[in-house]
PDB file of C-alpha atoms in Angstrom:
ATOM      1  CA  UNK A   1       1.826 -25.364   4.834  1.00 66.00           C
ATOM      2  CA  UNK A   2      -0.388 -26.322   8.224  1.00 75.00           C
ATOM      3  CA  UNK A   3      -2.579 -23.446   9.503  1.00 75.00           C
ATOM      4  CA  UNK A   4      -4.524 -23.103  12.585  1.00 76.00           C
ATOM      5  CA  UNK A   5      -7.276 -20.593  12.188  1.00 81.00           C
ATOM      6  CA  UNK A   6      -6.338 -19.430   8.813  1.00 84.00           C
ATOM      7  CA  UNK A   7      -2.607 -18.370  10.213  1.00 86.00           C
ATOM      8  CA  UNK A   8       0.722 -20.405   9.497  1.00 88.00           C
ATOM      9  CA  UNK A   9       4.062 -20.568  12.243  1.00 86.00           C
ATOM     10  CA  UNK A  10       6.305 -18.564  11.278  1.00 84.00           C
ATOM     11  CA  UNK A  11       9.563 -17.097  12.720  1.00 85.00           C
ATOM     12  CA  UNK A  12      11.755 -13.983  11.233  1.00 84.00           C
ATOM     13  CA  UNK A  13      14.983 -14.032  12.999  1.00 82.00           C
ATOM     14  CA  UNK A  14      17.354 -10.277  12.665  1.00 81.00           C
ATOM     15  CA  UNK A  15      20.698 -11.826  11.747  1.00 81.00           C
ATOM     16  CA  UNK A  16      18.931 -13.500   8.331  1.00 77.00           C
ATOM     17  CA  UNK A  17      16.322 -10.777   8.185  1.00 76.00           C
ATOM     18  CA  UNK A  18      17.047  -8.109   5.190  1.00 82.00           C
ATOM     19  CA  UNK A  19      15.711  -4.299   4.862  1.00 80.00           C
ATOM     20  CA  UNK A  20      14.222  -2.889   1.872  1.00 76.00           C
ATOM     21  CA  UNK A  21      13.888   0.649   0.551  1.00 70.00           C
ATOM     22  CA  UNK A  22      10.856   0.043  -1.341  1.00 59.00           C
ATOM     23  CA  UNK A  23       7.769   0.681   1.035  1.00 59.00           C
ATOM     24  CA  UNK A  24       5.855   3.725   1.786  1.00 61.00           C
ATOM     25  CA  UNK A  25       8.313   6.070   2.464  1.00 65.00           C
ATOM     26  CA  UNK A  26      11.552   6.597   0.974  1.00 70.00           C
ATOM     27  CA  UNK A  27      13.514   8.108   4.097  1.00 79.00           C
ATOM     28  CA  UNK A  28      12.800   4.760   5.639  1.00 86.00           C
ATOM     29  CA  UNK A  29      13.448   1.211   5.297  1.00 92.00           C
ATOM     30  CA  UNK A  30      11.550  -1.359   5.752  1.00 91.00           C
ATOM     31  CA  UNK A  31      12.137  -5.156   7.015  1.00 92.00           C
ATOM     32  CA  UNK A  32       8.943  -7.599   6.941  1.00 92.00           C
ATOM     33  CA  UNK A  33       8.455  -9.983   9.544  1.00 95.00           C
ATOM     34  CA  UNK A  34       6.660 -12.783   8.018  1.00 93.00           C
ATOM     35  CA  UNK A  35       3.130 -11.763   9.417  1.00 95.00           C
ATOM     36  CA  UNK A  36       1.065 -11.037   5.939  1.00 95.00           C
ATOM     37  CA  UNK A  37       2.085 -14.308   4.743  1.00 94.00           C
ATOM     38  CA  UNK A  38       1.200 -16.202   7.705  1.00 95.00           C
ATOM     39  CA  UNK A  39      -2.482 -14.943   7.982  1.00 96.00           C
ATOM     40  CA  UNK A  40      -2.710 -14.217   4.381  1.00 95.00           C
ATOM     41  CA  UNK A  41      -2.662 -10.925   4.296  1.00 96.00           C
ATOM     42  CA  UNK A  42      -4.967  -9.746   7.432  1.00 97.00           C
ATOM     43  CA  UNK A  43      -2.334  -8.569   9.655  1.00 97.00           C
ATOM     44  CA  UNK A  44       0.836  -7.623   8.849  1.00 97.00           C
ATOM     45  CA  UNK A  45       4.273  -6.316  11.012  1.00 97.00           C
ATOM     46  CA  UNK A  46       7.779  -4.921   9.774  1.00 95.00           C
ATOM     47  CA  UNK A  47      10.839  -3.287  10.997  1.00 95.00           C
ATOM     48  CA  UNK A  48      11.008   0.355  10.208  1.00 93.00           C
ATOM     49  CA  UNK A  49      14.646   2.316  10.431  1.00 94.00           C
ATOM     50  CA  UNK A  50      15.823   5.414   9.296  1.00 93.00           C
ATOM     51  CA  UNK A  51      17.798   5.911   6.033  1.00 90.00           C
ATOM     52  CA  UNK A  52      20.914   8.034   8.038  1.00 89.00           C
ATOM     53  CA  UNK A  53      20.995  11.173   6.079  1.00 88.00           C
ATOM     54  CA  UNK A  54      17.433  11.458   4.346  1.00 84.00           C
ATOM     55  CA  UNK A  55      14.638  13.822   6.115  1.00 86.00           C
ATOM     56  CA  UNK A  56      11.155  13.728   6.061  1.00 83.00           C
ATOM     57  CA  UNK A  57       9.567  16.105   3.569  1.00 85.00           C
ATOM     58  CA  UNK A  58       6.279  16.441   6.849  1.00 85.00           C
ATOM     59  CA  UNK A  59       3.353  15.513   4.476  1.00 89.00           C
ATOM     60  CA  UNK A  60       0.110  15.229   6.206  1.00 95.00           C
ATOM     61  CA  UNK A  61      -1.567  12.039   5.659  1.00 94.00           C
ATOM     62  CA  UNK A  62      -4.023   9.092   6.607  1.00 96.00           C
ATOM     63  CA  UNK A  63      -4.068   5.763   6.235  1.00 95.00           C
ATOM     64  CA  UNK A  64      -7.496   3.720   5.361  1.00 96.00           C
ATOM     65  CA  UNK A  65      -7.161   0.110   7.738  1.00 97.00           C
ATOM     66  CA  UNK A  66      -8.970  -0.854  10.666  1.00 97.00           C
ATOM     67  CA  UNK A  67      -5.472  -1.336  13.130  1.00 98.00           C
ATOM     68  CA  UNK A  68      -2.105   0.679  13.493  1.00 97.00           C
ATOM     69  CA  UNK A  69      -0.270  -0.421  16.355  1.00 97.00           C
ATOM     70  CA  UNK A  70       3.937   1.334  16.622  1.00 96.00           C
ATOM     71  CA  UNK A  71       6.562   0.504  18.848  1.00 97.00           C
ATOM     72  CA  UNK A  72       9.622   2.495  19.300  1.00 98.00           C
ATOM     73  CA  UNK A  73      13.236   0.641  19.815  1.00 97.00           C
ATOM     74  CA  UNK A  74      15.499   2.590  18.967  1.00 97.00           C
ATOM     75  CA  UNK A  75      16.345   6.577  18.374  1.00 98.00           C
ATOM     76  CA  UNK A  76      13.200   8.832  18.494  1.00 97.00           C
ATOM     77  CA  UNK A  77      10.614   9.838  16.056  1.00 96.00           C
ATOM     78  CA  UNK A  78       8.366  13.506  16.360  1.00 96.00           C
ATOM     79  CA  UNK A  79       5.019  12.648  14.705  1.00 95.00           C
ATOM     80  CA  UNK A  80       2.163  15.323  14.981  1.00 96.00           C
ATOM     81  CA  UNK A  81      -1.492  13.971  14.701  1.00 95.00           C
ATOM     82  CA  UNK A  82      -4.369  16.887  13.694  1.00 93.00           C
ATOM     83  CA  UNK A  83      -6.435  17.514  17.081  1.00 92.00           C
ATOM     84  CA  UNK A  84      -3.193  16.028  19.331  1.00 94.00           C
ATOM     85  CA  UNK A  85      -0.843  18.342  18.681  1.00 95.00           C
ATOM     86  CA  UNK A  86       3.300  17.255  18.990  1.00 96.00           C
ATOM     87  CA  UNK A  87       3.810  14.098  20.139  1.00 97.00           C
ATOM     88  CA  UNK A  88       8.237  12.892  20.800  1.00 98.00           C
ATOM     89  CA  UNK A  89       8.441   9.070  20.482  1.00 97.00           C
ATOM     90  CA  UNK A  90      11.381   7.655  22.318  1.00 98.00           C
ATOM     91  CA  UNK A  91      13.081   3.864  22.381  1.00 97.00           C
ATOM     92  CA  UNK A  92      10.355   2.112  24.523  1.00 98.00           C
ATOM     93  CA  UNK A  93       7.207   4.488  23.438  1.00 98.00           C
ATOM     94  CA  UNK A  94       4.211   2.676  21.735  1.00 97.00           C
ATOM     95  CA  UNK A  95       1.288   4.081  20.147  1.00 95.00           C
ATOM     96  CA  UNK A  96      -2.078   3.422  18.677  1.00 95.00           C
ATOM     97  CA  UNK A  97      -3.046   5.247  15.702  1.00 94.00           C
ATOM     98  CA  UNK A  98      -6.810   5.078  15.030  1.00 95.00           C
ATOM     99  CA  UNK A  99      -8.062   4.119  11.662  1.00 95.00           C
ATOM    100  CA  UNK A 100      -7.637   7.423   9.404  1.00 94.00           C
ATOM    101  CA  UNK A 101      -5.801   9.764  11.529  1.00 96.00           C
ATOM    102  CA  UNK A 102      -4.292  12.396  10.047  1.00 96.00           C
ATOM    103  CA  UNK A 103      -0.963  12.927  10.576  1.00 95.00           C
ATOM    104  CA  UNK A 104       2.776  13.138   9.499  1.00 94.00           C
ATOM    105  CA  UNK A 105       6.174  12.438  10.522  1.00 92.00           C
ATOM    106  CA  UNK A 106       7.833  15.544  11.257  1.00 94.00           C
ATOM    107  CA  UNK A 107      11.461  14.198  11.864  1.00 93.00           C
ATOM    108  CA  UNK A 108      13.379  11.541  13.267  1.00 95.00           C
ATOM    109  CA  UNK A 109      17.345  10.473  14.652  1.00 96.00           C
ATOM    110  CA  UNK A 110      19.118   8.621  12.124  1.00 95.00           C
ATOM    111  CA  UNK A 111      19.335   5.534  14.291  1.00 96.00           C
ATOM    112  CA  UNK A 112      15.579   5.609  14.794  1.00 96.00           C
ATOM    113  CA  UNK A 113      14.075   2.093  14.419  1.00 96.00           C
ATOM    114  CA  UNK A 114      10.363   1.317  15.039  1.00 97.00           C
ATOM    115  CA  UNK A 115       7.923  -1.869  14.775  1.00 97.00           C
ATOM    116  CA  UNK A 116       5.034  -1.704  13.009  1.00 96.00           C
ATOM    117  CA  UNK A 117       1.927  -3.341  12.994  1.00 98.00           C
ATOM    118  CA  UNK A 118      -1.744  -3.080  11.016  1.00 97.00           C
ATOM    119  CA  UNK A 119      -4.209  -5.302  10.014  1.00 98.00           C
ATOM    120  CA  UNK A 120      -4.869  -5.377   6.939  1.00 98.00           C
ATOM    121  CA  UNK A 121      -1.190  -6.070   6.167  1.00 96.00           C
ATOM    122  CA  UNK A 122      -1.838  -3.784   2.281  1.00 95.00           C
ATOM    123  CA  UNK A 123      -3.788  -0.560   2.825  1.00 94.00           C
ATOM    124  CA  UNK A 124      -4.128   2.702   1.140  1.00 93.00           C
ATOM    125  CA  UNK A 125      -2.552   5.763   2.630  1.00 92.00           C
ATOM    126  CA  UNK A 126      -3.992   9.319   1.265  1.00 93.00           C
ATOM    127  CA  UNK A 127      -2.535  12.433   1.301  1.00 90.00           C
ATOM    128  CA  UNK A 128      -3.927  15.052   3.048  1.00 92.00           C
ATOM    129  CA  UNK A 129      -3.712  19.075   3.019  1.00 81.00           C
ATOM    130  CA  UNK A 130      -1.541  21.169   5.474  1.00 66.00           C
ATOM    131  CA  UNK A 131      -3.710  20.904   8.964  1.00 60.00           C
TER     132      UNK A 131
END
């Protein structure tokens, strides 16, 4: 495989792409994009959609990484972050959430679907207590 600065080419098209239940969260699903293999593991991005039907049980936690970049494309997300309250995500929002924010995913539309990216592409997520 030919890499230029330590990254490969890749391409993840959505008619061959698959989702996954197993990733962080089990209301979600989760379709990688190819990204933590082609820069061996320093950044990776995925797919996120809703499982229609499951909720989000609202449990406050943080994530230890340096990057944590979201876009929204479809449906809407409510996430609230400790210190900035409430925030609605709708199809088209994008947000940055800095390293170790806590936070938690309050509840989403079954159709929601998001892109994700962080570098690293692993990380450890902690839980936190009710804020």
């Amino acid at each position: 495989m030919s890499t230029w600065k330590n990254q490969a080419f890749t391409i993840a098209h959505a008619d061959s792409g698959t989702f996954e239940g197993a990733g962080l969260r089990p209301f979600f699903e989760y379709r990688q994009l190819g990204i933590k293999e082609a820069t061996s593991g320093k950044y990776g991005a995925h797919v996120i959609r809703a499982v229609p039907g499951m909720e989000s049980p609202g449990t406050w936690h943080s994530h230890d990484l340096d990057f944590q970049m979201v876009y929204v494309t479809k449906g809407w997300v409510v996430f609230e972050y400790e210190g900035q309250g409430e925030h609605t995500l709708r199809s088209g929002s994008c947000f940055l959430q800095p390293p170790g924010i806590v936070h938690r995913e309050v509840r989403h539309s079954d159709d929601m679907e998001l892109i994700e990216i962080t570098s690293p592409a692993d990380f450890t997520t902690r839980e936190e207590g009710a804020k």
